[in-house]
Short mmCIF file of C-alpha atoms and ligand atoms in Angstrom, two decimals:
data_model
loop_
_atom_site.label_atom_id
_atom_site.label_comp_id
_atom_site.label_asym_id
_atom_site.label_seq_id
_atom_site.Cartn_x
_atom_site.Cartn_y
_atom_site.Cartn_z
CA MET A 1 141.64 116.51 75.44
CA ARG A 2 144.30 115.44 77.08
CA PHE A 3 144.49 111.38 75.68
CA GLN A 4 143.95 113.09 72.38
CA ALA A 5 147.26 115.17 72.44
CA GLN A 6 149.18 111.57 73.42
CA LYS A 7 147.32 110.37 70.66
CA ARG A 8 149.17 113.04 68.17
CA GLU A 9 152.47 112.51 69.69
CA GLN A 10 152.51 109.05 69.54
CA ARG A 11 151.23 109.12 65.62
CA GLY A 12 154.42 111.91 65.28
CA GLN A 13 156.80 109.06 66.43
CA GLY A 14 155.64 106.38 64.34
CA GLN A 15 155.47 109.28 61.36
CA SER A 16 159.37 109.94 62.21
CA GLU A 17 160.58 106.72 61.81
CA LYS A 18 158.16 105.58 58.78
CA SER A 19 161.26 105.36 55.97
CA ASN A 20 163.09 103.22 58.32
CA PHE A 21 160.74 100.52 59.84
CA VAL A 22 157.43 99.71 58.01
CA THR A 23 156.68 96.94 60.11
CA MET A 24 157.08 99.26 62.69
CA LYS A 25 154.86 100.85 62.04
CA THR A 26 152.10 98.87 61.76
CA LEU A 27 152.73 97.47 65.13
CA LEU A 28 152.64 100.91 66.41
CA LEU A 29 149.43 101.51 64.72
CA LEU A 30 148.67 98.52 66.21
CA CYS A 31 149.16 99.50 69.96
CA LEU A 32 147.82 102.89 69.43
CA CYS A 33 144.56 101.51 68.47
CA VAL A 34 144.61 99.44 71.95
CA TYR A 35 145.63 102.80 73.37
CA VAL A 36 143.05 104.90 72.50
CA ALA A 37 140.36 102.65 72.63
CA TRP A 38 141.26 101.70 76.65
CA ALA A 39 142.21 105.25 77.20
CA GLN A 40 138.62 106.56 75.90
CA ASP A 41 136.62 103.72 78.43
CA ASN A 42 138.47 105.87 81.06
CA LEU A 43 137.42 108.98 80.12
CA ASP A 44 134.37 107.80 80.25
CA TYR A 45 132.47 110.23 82.99
CA ASP A 46 129.49 108.32 84.13
CA ASP A 47 131.03 104.94 84.24
CA TYR A 48 130.86 103.94 87.82
CA ASP A 49 133.01 100.36 87.47
CA THR A 50 136.06 101.65 89.43
CA GLY A 51 136.72 98.33 89.68
CA VAL A 52 138.26 97.84 86.52
CA LYS A 53 139.82 101.29 86.35
CA ALA A 54 142.14 101.33 88.92
CA THR A 55 145.33 99.35 86.76
CA ASP A 56 147.49 102.09 85.57
CA SER A 57 148.82 104.10 87.33
CA ASN A 58 150.52 106.54 84.69
CA ALA A 59 147.42 107.03 83.91
CA THR A 60 146.37 108.25 87.74
CA ALA A 61 149.04 110.11 87.85
CA GLY A 62 147.75 112.27 84.94
CA ALA A 63 144.90 112.36 86.25
CA ALA A 64 145.55 114.04 89.64
CA ILE A 65 146.46 116.99 87.84
CA ASP A 66 142.76 117.51 86.46
CA ALA A 67 140.74 120.62 87.16
CA ARG A 68 137.47 118.68 88.19
CA GLY A 69 134.30 120.29 90.44
CA HIS A 70 132.13 121.00 87.38
CA ARG A 71 130.47 118.68 84.61
CA PRO A 72 130.81 119.49 81.08
CA LEU A 73 128.04 120.41 78.79
CA GLU A 74 127.50 117.51 76.23
CA LYS A 75 127.45 119.36 73.09
CA GLY A 76 124.29 119.59 70.74
CA ARG A 77 121.63 118.47 73.87
CA ASP A 78 122.39 120.30 76.95
CA TYR A 79 122.54 123.68 77.89
CA TYR A 80 123.47 125.43 81.35
CA SER A 81 121.52 128.28 83.76
CA ARG A 82 122.65 129.09 86.69
CA ASN A 83 119.00 129.93 87.91
CA ARG A 84 115.57 126.77 89.14
CA ASN A 85 90.32 107.84 101.02
CA VAL A 86 56.65 74.39 118.64
CA PRO A 87 51.88 70.06 120.57
CA PRO A 88 50.75 67.12 118.92
CA PRO A 89 47.05 66.28 118.89
CA ILE A 90 45.59 64.52 121.92
CA SER A 91 45.11 60.40 120.48
CA GLY A 92 44.54 56.91 122.54
CA GLY A 93 42.05 56.02 123.95
CA SER A 94 37.95 57.29 124.55
CA ARG A 95 36.94 59.86 126.83
CA TYR A 96 34.08 58.56 127.64
CA ARG A 97 32.66 54.86 128.62
CA GLY A 98 29.23 52.89 127.12
CA ARG A 99 26.12 53.15 129.46
CA PRO A 100 25.23 49.56 131.36
CA THR A 101 22.02 48.55 129.97
CA PRO A 102 18.59 48.05 132.35
CA ALA A 103 16.99 44.49 133.54
CA PRO A 104 13.49 43.45 132.58
CA VAL A 105 10.71 43.46 135.54
CA GLY A 106 7.75 41.01 135.36
CA GLY A 107 7.83 40.00 131.61
CA ARG A 108 8.09 36.08 132.68
CA GLN A 109 4.42 36.28 134.44
CA VAL A 110 2.19 38.93 132.10
CA GLU A 111 3.52 35.85 129.04
CA GLU A 112 2.10 32.10 131.50
CA LYS A 113 -1.20 34.79 132.85
CA VAL A 114 -1.71 34.84 128.33
CA GLN A 115 -1.01 31.55 127.92
CA GLN A 116 -3.64 29.87 130.89
CA PRO A 117 -6.96 29.42 129.22
CA ASP A 118 -10.20 32.09 130.80
CA ALA A 119 -11.01 31.11 133.70
CA GLY A 120 -14.07 33.05 134.61
CA GLY A 121 -12.37 35.26 136.47
CA CYS A 122 -10.33 32.94 138.32
CA THR A 123 -6.30 32.37 138.09
CA HIS A 124 -4.94 29.36 137.87
CA ALA A 125 -0.96 28.96 137.25
CA SER A 126 -1.07 25.66 135.83
CA GLU A 127 -3.35 23.01 135.17
CA GLN A 128 -1.63 20.24 137.13
CA MET A 129 -1.94 23.10 140.46
CA GLY A 130 -5.42 23.07 140.18
CA VAL A 131 -7.63 26.33 140.02
CA LEU A 132 -7.85 28.87 142.76
CA CYS A 133 -10.38 31.29 143.35
CA PRO A 134 -9.51 33.73 145.93
CA THR A 135 -12.47 36.04 146.15
CA GLY A 136 -12.55 39.08 145.24
CA CYS A 137 -11.82 41.12 148.80
CA GLU A 138 -9.00 38.71 148.99
CA LEU A 139 -7.72 39.33 145.90
CA LYS A 140 -7.73 43.12 146.25
CA THR A 141 -6.14 42.87 149.98
CA ALA A 142 -3.23 40.34 148.77
CA LEU A 143 -2.90 42.77 145.66
CA LEU A 144 -2.79 46.17 148.10
CA LYS A 145 -0.53 44.16 150.50
CA GLN A 146 1.54 43.06 147.97
CA GLU A 147 1.09 47.22 146.45
CA ASP A 148 2.73 48.11 149.81
CA ASP A 149 5.17 45.98 150.35
CA VAL A 150 6.78 46.29 146.59
CA LYS A 151 6.44 49.92 146.90
CA ARG A 152 8.40 50.28 150.20
CA SER A 153 11.02 48.14 148.50
CA ILE A 154 10.46 50.55 145.34
CA ARG A 155 10.94 53.56 147.72
CA GLU A 156 14.11 51.73 149.68
CA LEU A 157 15.72 50.36 146.29
CA LYS A 158 15.31 54.07 144.78
CA PRO A 159 17.52 56.30 146.55
CA LYS A 160 19.95 53.20 146.64
CA VAL A 161 20.30 53.45 142.86
CA GLU A 162 20.29 57.25 142.67
CA ASP A 163 23.77 56.57 145.17
CA LEU A 164 24.78 54.23 142.97
CA SER A 165 24.03 55.97 140.49
CA GLN A 166 25.50 59.48 141.41
CA SER A 167 28.51 57.07 142.54
CA SER A 168 29.22 55.49 139.59
CA ASN A 169 29.59 59.27 137.20
CA ALA A 170 31.29 60.10 139.96
CA ILE A 171 34.08 57.45 139.68
CA PHE A 172 33.41 57.72 135.89
CA ASN A 173 34.52 61.68 135.91
CA TYR A 174 37.04 60.52 138.40
CA VAL A 175 38.17 58.05 136.13
CA ASN A 176 37.96 60.69 133.37
CA THR A 177 40.26 62.67 135.08
CA MET A 178 43.05 60.90 135.83
CA SER A 179 42.79 59.15 132.08
CA ASN A 180 43.48 63.23 130.98
CA ASN A 181 46.08 63.44 133.88
CA LEU A 182 47.81 60.55 132.75
CA ARG A 183 47.40 61.98 129.08
CA GLU A 184 49.73 65.22 129.89
CA ARG A 185 52.01 63.93 132.58
CA GLN A 186 52.59 61.65 129.14
CA ARG A 187 52.95 64.12 126.98
CA ILE A 188 54.94 65.81 129.89
CA LEU A 189 57.03 63.32 130.59
CA GLY A 190 57.21 63.22 126.27
CA ASP A 191 58.42 66.87 126.18
CA ASN A 192 60.99 66.14 129.15
CA ASN A 193 62.79 63.55 127.45
CA ARG A 194 62.99 65.64 124.29
CA VAL A 195 64.78 68.54 126.11
CA VAL A 196 66.50 66.08 127.69
CA SER A 197 67.70 64.82 124.39
CA GLN A 198 68.92 68.01 123.21
CA TYR A 199 70.40 69.38 126.51
CA THR A 200 72.45 65.55 126.17
CA ASP A 201 73.09 66.44 122.45
CA GLN A 202 74.80 69.80 123.96
CA VAL A 203 76.47 68.22 126.54
CA GLU A 204 78.66 65.76 124.23
CA GLU A 205 79.20 68.78 122.20
CA GLN A 206 80.87 70.57 124.25
CA HIS A 207 82.05 67.67 126.44
CA SER A 208 84.17 66.78 123.34
CA PHE A 209 85.10 70.63 122.40
CA ILE A 210 86.54 70.86 125.82
CA LYS A 211 88.29 67.33 125.31
CA GLU A 212 89.44 68.32 121.97
CA THR A 213 90.77 71.69 123.65
CA VAL A 214 92.57 70.67 127.00
CA ASP A 215 94.14 67.31 124.34
CA THR A 216 95.67 69.74 121.67
CA VAL A 217 95.34 73.10 122.22
CA PHE A 218 96.11 74.27 126.20
CA PRO A 219 99.09 71.62 125.32
CA SER A 220 100.38 73.89 122.36
CA ASN A 221 99.51 77.31 124.77
CA ILE A 222 101.58 76.29 127.10
CA ARG A 223 104.27 75.46 125.11
CA VAL A 224 104.14 78.34 123.35
CA LEU A 225 103.86 80.47 127.21
CA GLN A 226 107.13 78.48 128.31
CA GLY A 227 108.31 80.00 125.25
CA VAL A 228 107.47 82.80 126.22
CA LEU A 229 108.72 82.72 129.90
CA ASP A 230 112.20 81.01 128.74
CA LYS A 231 112.27 84.95 126.74
CA ILE A 232 111.29 86.68 129.57
CA LYS A 233 113.17 84.37 132.60
CA GLN A 234 116.68 85.77 129.67
CA LYS A 235 115.91 89.21 129.96
CA ILE A 236 115.40 89.72 133.64
CA GLU A 237 118.66 87.68 134.15
CA LYS A 238 120.61 90.09 131.56
CA LEU A 239 118.09 92.76 133.10
CA GLU A 240 119.46 91.38 136.81
CA LYS A 241 123.27 91.58 135.42
CA ALA A 242 123.33 94.99 133.80
CA ILE A 243 121.74 95.95 137.63
CA GLN A 244 124.06 94.41 139.22
CA THR A 245 126.98 96.18 136.90
CA GLN A 246 125.68 99.22 137.67
CA LYS A 247 125.53 98.83 141.61
CA GLU A 248 129.02 98.38 140.72
CA GLU A 249 129.73 101.38 139.03
CA CYS A 250 127.38 103.24 141.46
CA LYS A 251 129.04 102.45 144.48
CA GLU A 252 130.53 105.73 144.39
CA PRO A 253 128.97 108.55 143.28
CA CYS A 254 128.73 109.18 139.71
CA LYS A 255 130.75 111.66 137.67
CA THR A 256 129.31 113.72 134.26
CA LYS A 257 132.35 113.40 132.20
CA CYS A 258 130.91 116.68 130.24
CA PRO A 259 129.94 119.20 132.15
CA ILE A 260 127.57 121.50 130.35
CA PRO A 261 129.17 125.61 131.85
CA VAL A 262 126.76 127.28 134.11
CA VAL A 263 127.13 130.39 131.60
CA SER A 264 124.65 129.92 128.07
CA GLY A 265 123.26 132.39 125.43
CA LYS A 266 121.55 132.45 122.75
CA GLU A 267 124.78 131.42 120.44
CA CYS A 268 128.74 131.47 121.36
CA GLU A 269 129.11 135.12 120.78
CA ASP A 270 126.46 135.96 123.95
CA ILE A 271 128.47 133.20 126.01
CA PHE A 272 131.67 134.90 125.76
CA ARG A 273 129.88 138.19 126.54
CA ARG A 274 128.37 136.65 129.76
CA GLY A 275 132.07 135.17 130.41
CA GLY A 276 132.24 132.38 128.93
CA LYS A 277 135.68 132.53 127.76
CA ASP A 278 136.66 129.17 127.27
CA SER A 279 136.61 126.91 124.42
CA GLN A 280 134.36 124.28 124.67
CA MET A 281 130.86 122.97 124.39
CA TYR A 282 128.21 125.28 125.54
CA LEU A 283 124.21 125.09 125.47
CA ILE A 284 123.08 127.44 123.38
CA ARG A 285 119.61 128.34 122.51
CA PRO A 286 118.68 130.85 119.97
CA ASP A 287 115.72 132.09 120.63
CA ALA A 288 112.65 131.52 123.47
CA PHE A 289 110.82 129.30 121.17
CA SER A 290 113.09 126.72 120.81
CA SER A 291 114.79 124.13 122.93
CA PRO A 292 118.50 124.67 123.79
CA TYR A 293 120.96 122.23 122.58
CA LYS A 294 124.87 122.09 122.51
CA VAL A 295 127.27 123.29 120.21
CA TYR A 296 130.73 124.04 120.56
CA CYS A 297 131.88 127.67 121.01
CA ASP A 298 135.10 128.46 119.77
CA GLN A 299 136.11 131.37 122.06
CA SER A 300 139.77 132.55 121.31
CA THR A 301 140.08 132.73 117.21
CA GLN A 302 139.87 135.79 115.85
CA ASN A 303 138.56 136.91 119.71
CA GLY A 304 136.51 134.31 120.50
CA GLY A 305 132.19 134.01 120.25
CA TRP A 306 132.30 131.58 116.96
CA VAL A 307 129.88 129.05 116.92
CA LEU A 308 131.48 125.89 115.26
CA ILE A 309 128.85 124.55 112.83
CA GLN A 310 130.77 122.52 110.61
CA ASN A 311 133.82 120.64 112.05
CA ARG A 312 136.51 117.67 110.22
CA LEU A 313 139.78 116.38 111.25
CA ASP A 314 140.27 112.57 111.00
CA GLY A 315 137.26 111.42 109.35
CA SER A 316 135.52 109.65 112.62
CA VAL A 317 131.92 110.46 111.07
CA ASP A 318 130.23 109.99 108.03
CA PHE A 319 129.32 112.58 105.87
CA GLY A 320 127.42 110.89 103.40
CA ARG A 321 124.21 111.37 105.08
CA ARG A 322 120.57 111.79 104.02
CA TRP A 323 118.36 115.32 104.36
CA ASP A 324 116.90 114.83 107.25
CA GLU A 325 120.16 114.13 109.12
CA TYR A 326 121.79 117.33 107.48
CA ARG A 327 118.71 118.97 108.61
CA ARG A 328 119.24 118.15 112.10
CA GLY A 329 122.44 117.69 112.69
CA PHE A 330 124.53 114.46 113.21
CA GLY A 331 128.16 113.67 114.62
CA ASN A 332 130.08 114.25 117.86
CA ILE A 333 129.58 117.93 119.44
CA ALA A 334 132.86 117.40 121.60
CA PHE A 335 135.03 114.91 124.40
CA ASP A 336 136.86 115.91 127.09
CA GLY A 337 140.75 115.80 126.60
CA GLY A 338 141.31 115.24 130.07
CA LYS A 339 140.33 118.59 131.83
CA GLY A 340 137.35 117.53 133.13
CA HIS A 341 135.51 119.04 130.40
CA CYS A 342 134.30 119.14 126.95
CA GLU A 343 136.95 121.29 125.28
CA THR A 344 137.57 119.45 122.05
CA PRO A 345 135.75 119.70 119.62
CA GLY A 346 134.24 116.23 117.38
CA GLU A 347 133.37 115.98 113.86
CA TYR A 348 129.67 117.36 113.02
CA TRP A 349 127.27 118.93 111.05
CA LEU A 350 125.14 121.41 113.40
CA GLY A 351 122.17 121.10 111.35
CA ASN A 352 120.46 123.01 108.46
CA ASP A 353 117.94 124.33 110.65
CA ARG A 354 119.51 125.31 113.66
CA ILE A 355 122.10 126.95 111.14
CA SER A 356 119.20 128.33 108.95
CA GLN A 357 118.19 129.66 112.75
CA VAL A 358 121.09 131.35 114.36
CA THR A 359 122.03 133.07 110.62
CA LYS A 360 118.80 134.51 110.67
CA LEU A 361 119.13 135.69 113.79
CA GLY A 362 120.47 138.96 112.09
CA PRO A 363 123.59 139.36 110.18
CA THR A 364 126.08 136.67 110.59
CA GLU A 365 129.50 135.91 109.76
CA VAL A 366 131.59 132.65 108.46
CA LEU A 367 135.16 131.80 109.11
CA ILE A 368 136.20 128.65 107.33
CA GLU A 369 139.12 127.23 108.56
CA MET A 370 140.97 124.72 106.59
CA GLN A 371 144.63 122.26 107.09
CA ASP A 372 146.25 120.00 104.47
CA TRP A 373 148.20 117.02 105.82
CA THR A 374 151.79 119.04 106.13
CA GLY A 375 150.07 121.14 108.75
CA ALA A 376 149.66 123.96 106.32
CA LYS A 377 146.53 126.64 107.15
CA VAL A 378 144.57 128.70 105.50
CA GLN A 379 141.14 130.19 105.79
CA ALA A 380 138.55 132.13 103.81
CA GLN A 381 135.81 134.65 105.70
CA TYR A 382 132.77 136.06 104.54
CA ARG A 383 131.07 139.02 106.37
CA GLN A 384 127.52 138.09 105.19
CA PHE A 385 126.13 134.65 105.25
CA THR A 386 122.42 133.49 105.88
CA ILE A 387 121.05 130.65 105.29
CA GLN A 388 117.24 129.97 104.28
CA SER A 389 114.66 128.11 105.66
CA GLU A 390 113.87 124.56 104.71
CA THR A 391 110.88 125.77 102.65
CA SER A 392 113.08 127.60 100.26
CA ASN A 393 115.76 124.28 100.76
CA TYR A 394 118.51 125.90 102.89
CA VAL A 395 119.30 128.12 99.82
CA LEU A 396 122.90 130.24 100.88
CA ALA A 397 123.51 133.74 100.45
CA VAL A 398 127.32 134.95 101.01
CA ASP A 399 129.57 138.16 100.94
CA GLY A 400 132.63 139.78 101.38
CA TYR A 401 134.94 137.40 100.89
CA SER A 402 138.25 137.63 102.87
CA GLY A 403 141.04 135.17 103.75
CA ASN A 404 144.29 133.79 101.59
CA ALA A 405 141.60 129.83 100.26
CA GLY A 406 140.50 131.44 97.39
CA ASN A 407 136.99 132.87 97.20
CA GLY A 408 135.28 129.77 95.79
CA PHE A 409 131.62 130.67 97.01
CA LEU A 410 131.48 133.56 95.38
CA GLU A 411 133.87 133.21 92.30
CA GLY A 412 134.01 129.86 91.62
CA SER A 413 137.52 127.51 90.69
CA LEU A 414 139.73 129.67 89.72
CA GLU A 415 141.32 126.60 87.29
CA LEU A 416 138.39 126.96 85.50
CA PHE A 417 137.13 129.49 82.71
CA GLY A 418 133.90 130.86 81.47
CA GLU A 419 131.03 128.60 81.78
CA ASN A 420 132.93 125.29 83.36
CA ARG A 421 134.45 128.59 86.55
CA THR A 422 130.56 129.70 86.70
CA MET A 423 129.12 125.67 87.29
CA THR A 424 131.70 125.64 90.66
CA ILE A 425 130.29 128.76 92.58
CA HIS A 426 128.05 128.16 95.66
CA ASN A 427 126.36 131.27 96.30
CA GLY A 428 122.64 131.19 95.54
CA MET A 429 122.26 127.36 95.39
CA MET A 430 120.20 125.36 97.10
CA PHE A 431 121.60 122.59 99.48
CA SER A 432 121.40 119.40 98.09
CA THR A 433 121.80 115.46 99.72
CA TYR A 434 122.00 112.05 97.95
CA ASP A 435 118.42 111.58 98.82
CA ARG A 436 117.51 115.44 97.80
CA ASP A 437 118.33 117.08 94.27
CA ASN A 438 118.24 120.73 94.06
CA ASP A 439 121.38 120.86 92.30
CA ASN A 440 121.86 122.75 89.56
CA TRP A 441 123.05 119.91 87.37
CA ASN A 442 120.10 119.08 84.66
CA PRO A 443 117.78 119.70 87.97
CA GLY A 444 115.00 117.02 87.05
CA ASP A 445 117.06 114.53 85.67
CA PRO A 446 117.75 111.35 88.49
CA SER A 447 121.18 110.70 86.61
CA LYS A 448 122.18 114.05 87.30
CA GLN A 449 122.91 114.16 91.37
CA CYS A 450 126.01 116.14 92.65
CA ALA A 451 125.67 114.94 96.08
CA LYS A 452 125.30 111.36 95.18
CA GLU A 453 128.76 111.50 93.67
CA ASP A 454 130.57 114.18 95.66
CA GLY A 455 129.79 112.87 98.69
CA GLY A 456 128.04 114.83 101.04
CA GLY A 457 125.43 117.14 101.55
CA TRP A 458 126.30 120.57 99.81
CA TRP A 459 125.46 123.62 98.03
CA TYR A 460 125.84 122.04 95.17
CA ASN A 461 125.50 123.80 91.58
CA ARG A 462 127.08 122.15 89.32
CA CYS A 463 128.64 120.77 91.00
CA HIS A 464 131.74 122.42 93.48
CA SER A 465 134.75 124.38 93.83
CA ALA A 466 134.66 123.96 97.25
CA ASN A 467 133.62 120.24 98.60
CA PRO A 468 134.18 120.47 103.03
CA ASN A 469 131.03 117.32 103.39
CA GLY A 470 132.95 115.14 100.76
CA ARG A 471 134.58 111.95 101.91
CA TYR A 472 137.72 112.07 103.90
CA TYR A 473 140.56 110.29 102.38
CA ILE A 474 143.67 109.89 105.00
CA GLY A 475 147.20 111.80 103.74
CA GLY A 476 145.27 114.06 101.39
CA ALA A 477 146.06 113.30 97.76
CA TYR A 478 143.96 110.78 96.22
CA THR A 479 143.14 110.16 92.27
CA LYS A 480 139.43 109.07 90.54
CA HIS A 481 140.55 105.78 90.49
CA MET A 482 140.13 105.94 94.67
CA ALA A 483 137.11 107.90 94.54
CA LYS A 484 133.29 105.42 94.40
CA HIS A 485 132.18 107.63 91.45
CA GLY A 486 135.15 108.64 89.57
CA THR A 487 134.46 112.54 90.63
CA ASP A 488 136.88 114.90 93.39
CA ASP A 489 134.21 113.44 95.99
CA GLY A 490 137.55 114.44 98.61
CA VAL A 491 137.35 117.29 101.40
CA VAL A 492 138.10 119.68 98.60
CA TRP A 493 138.83 123.25 98.59
CA MET A 494 140.29 123.65 95.17
CA ASN A 495 141.13 127.41 95.22
CA TRP A 496 144.39 125.71 97.59
CA LYS A 497 144.91 122.64 96.58
CA GLY A 498 142.52 121.83 93.59
CA SER A 499 140.33 119.21 92.85
CA TRP A 500 142.47 115.67 93.86
CA TYR A 501 143.33 116.70 97.58
CA SER A 502 142.02 116.00 100.61
CA LEU A 503 142.19 118.18 103.02
CA LYS A 504 143.00 116.65 106.62
CA ALA A 505 141.18 119.10 107.95
CA ILE A 506 138.76 121.40 107.49
CA SER A 507 135.82 123.65 110.05
CA MET A 508 132.80 126.64 109.55
CA LYS A 509 132.00 128.88 112.40
CA ILE A 510 129.45 131.47 112.40
CA ARG A 511 129.61 135.09 114.81
CA PRO A 512 126.85 137.59 114.58
CA PHE A 513 128.90 140.41 112.62
CA PHE A 514 129.22 143.67 113.88
CA ALA A 515 131.70 146.02 112.42
CA SER A 516 133.25 147.61 115.44
CA ARG A 517 135.35 144.82 116.19
CA1 CA B 601 120.87 117.22 89.11
#
């Protein structure tokens, strides 16, 4: 709108000089076209290329007074709603040997007798020897005598033959047994040789494996182990140095730089009532089921009892953080300013879980104090302040405003009107961070996230009238060209200093509300 107005102004000037300088008019129109194109580029809301835009100081000065904080509706297609798994067979040789053939007895004499001619009962050996004719008795006697001799000889020979036969059988059996034994031993020897051969093969294989291992693997492993050993040695040296340093430091009894006061309680009001009346860091434990944690207690402002839940004062802590960090809390609770205890608060966010827990203990009020770069101070106070649990995305609920900073939480930005102002009301909003969009600017559209553009985690609507967790700009005034996304992402409280002034300091403190104060 502002640039269209300037366009009309320039167009008016061109018309006023029309009668005298026609060529001048043409030049002015050309310049006007270039300027309008440039200005439209500057007005592109979602243009993130801030490096190109930060060139014209006149445009910057104009933008610095723009009322921002909200995201205007896009005409025609946009609307705004406040509420959202095994031996071989035996072979070789013969088991039995051949039997001996018996010798013929008296065969030749019978044959000779048959050849002698009949001699009338006489027997003769041959014609040359003459004919012998013994008597029958002599013959009988001689025969009997010979028979006896023969029988005796046979009787004598018989046992010998039997002995010989037995001996022969025994020897035969013995030799046969020996042969069998020999074959069996040969078979066993063959088997043994086979087994030995197998074992030899295995031994050779193992030998080669062991040799290879020893020749290659071992040296490699040894090198690796040597490297590990060197690293361990280095670490040991570092540890020894660190130990030595610690020893040096601990020659004298160690002193805790930031002692925690003896007094503790459910929250700072409880501590105040127990005698903890100095503003400093304390340990609080809202209920018996939760662990104690550190917090800064303001025990002087408005009679004290305040738990500091948010604090900005020098830009030392980055507030552009993820959902989990806002849930747990981050920053520095307090420092020792030289008095021996932590009486100087740091920049921090207590954490949404803790804030929610404390505010749900009972009626709670919140005090928001702020200061500009000239030292001027204002405040906003709400008699009721409750933050729901994470399951509800920490919905904000406030009421009962008082103060001189402006009621942005309930009324939105007074610089805006109608729906545009409604978009900047924070009451009833869920908490959003750049990685968790719960705001009211086109829910479900990942390209429309207030927390990404406005610098911090907050109860953004569409988007804000107050931005206490925004980016910290030293000096106060800043411009859309200095902002990362061209939006008013500073530590802003619109109803006091507008969109383009980043406060020097702002803090949020909570205390149990009780009307009798
Ligand atoms: Ca959104």
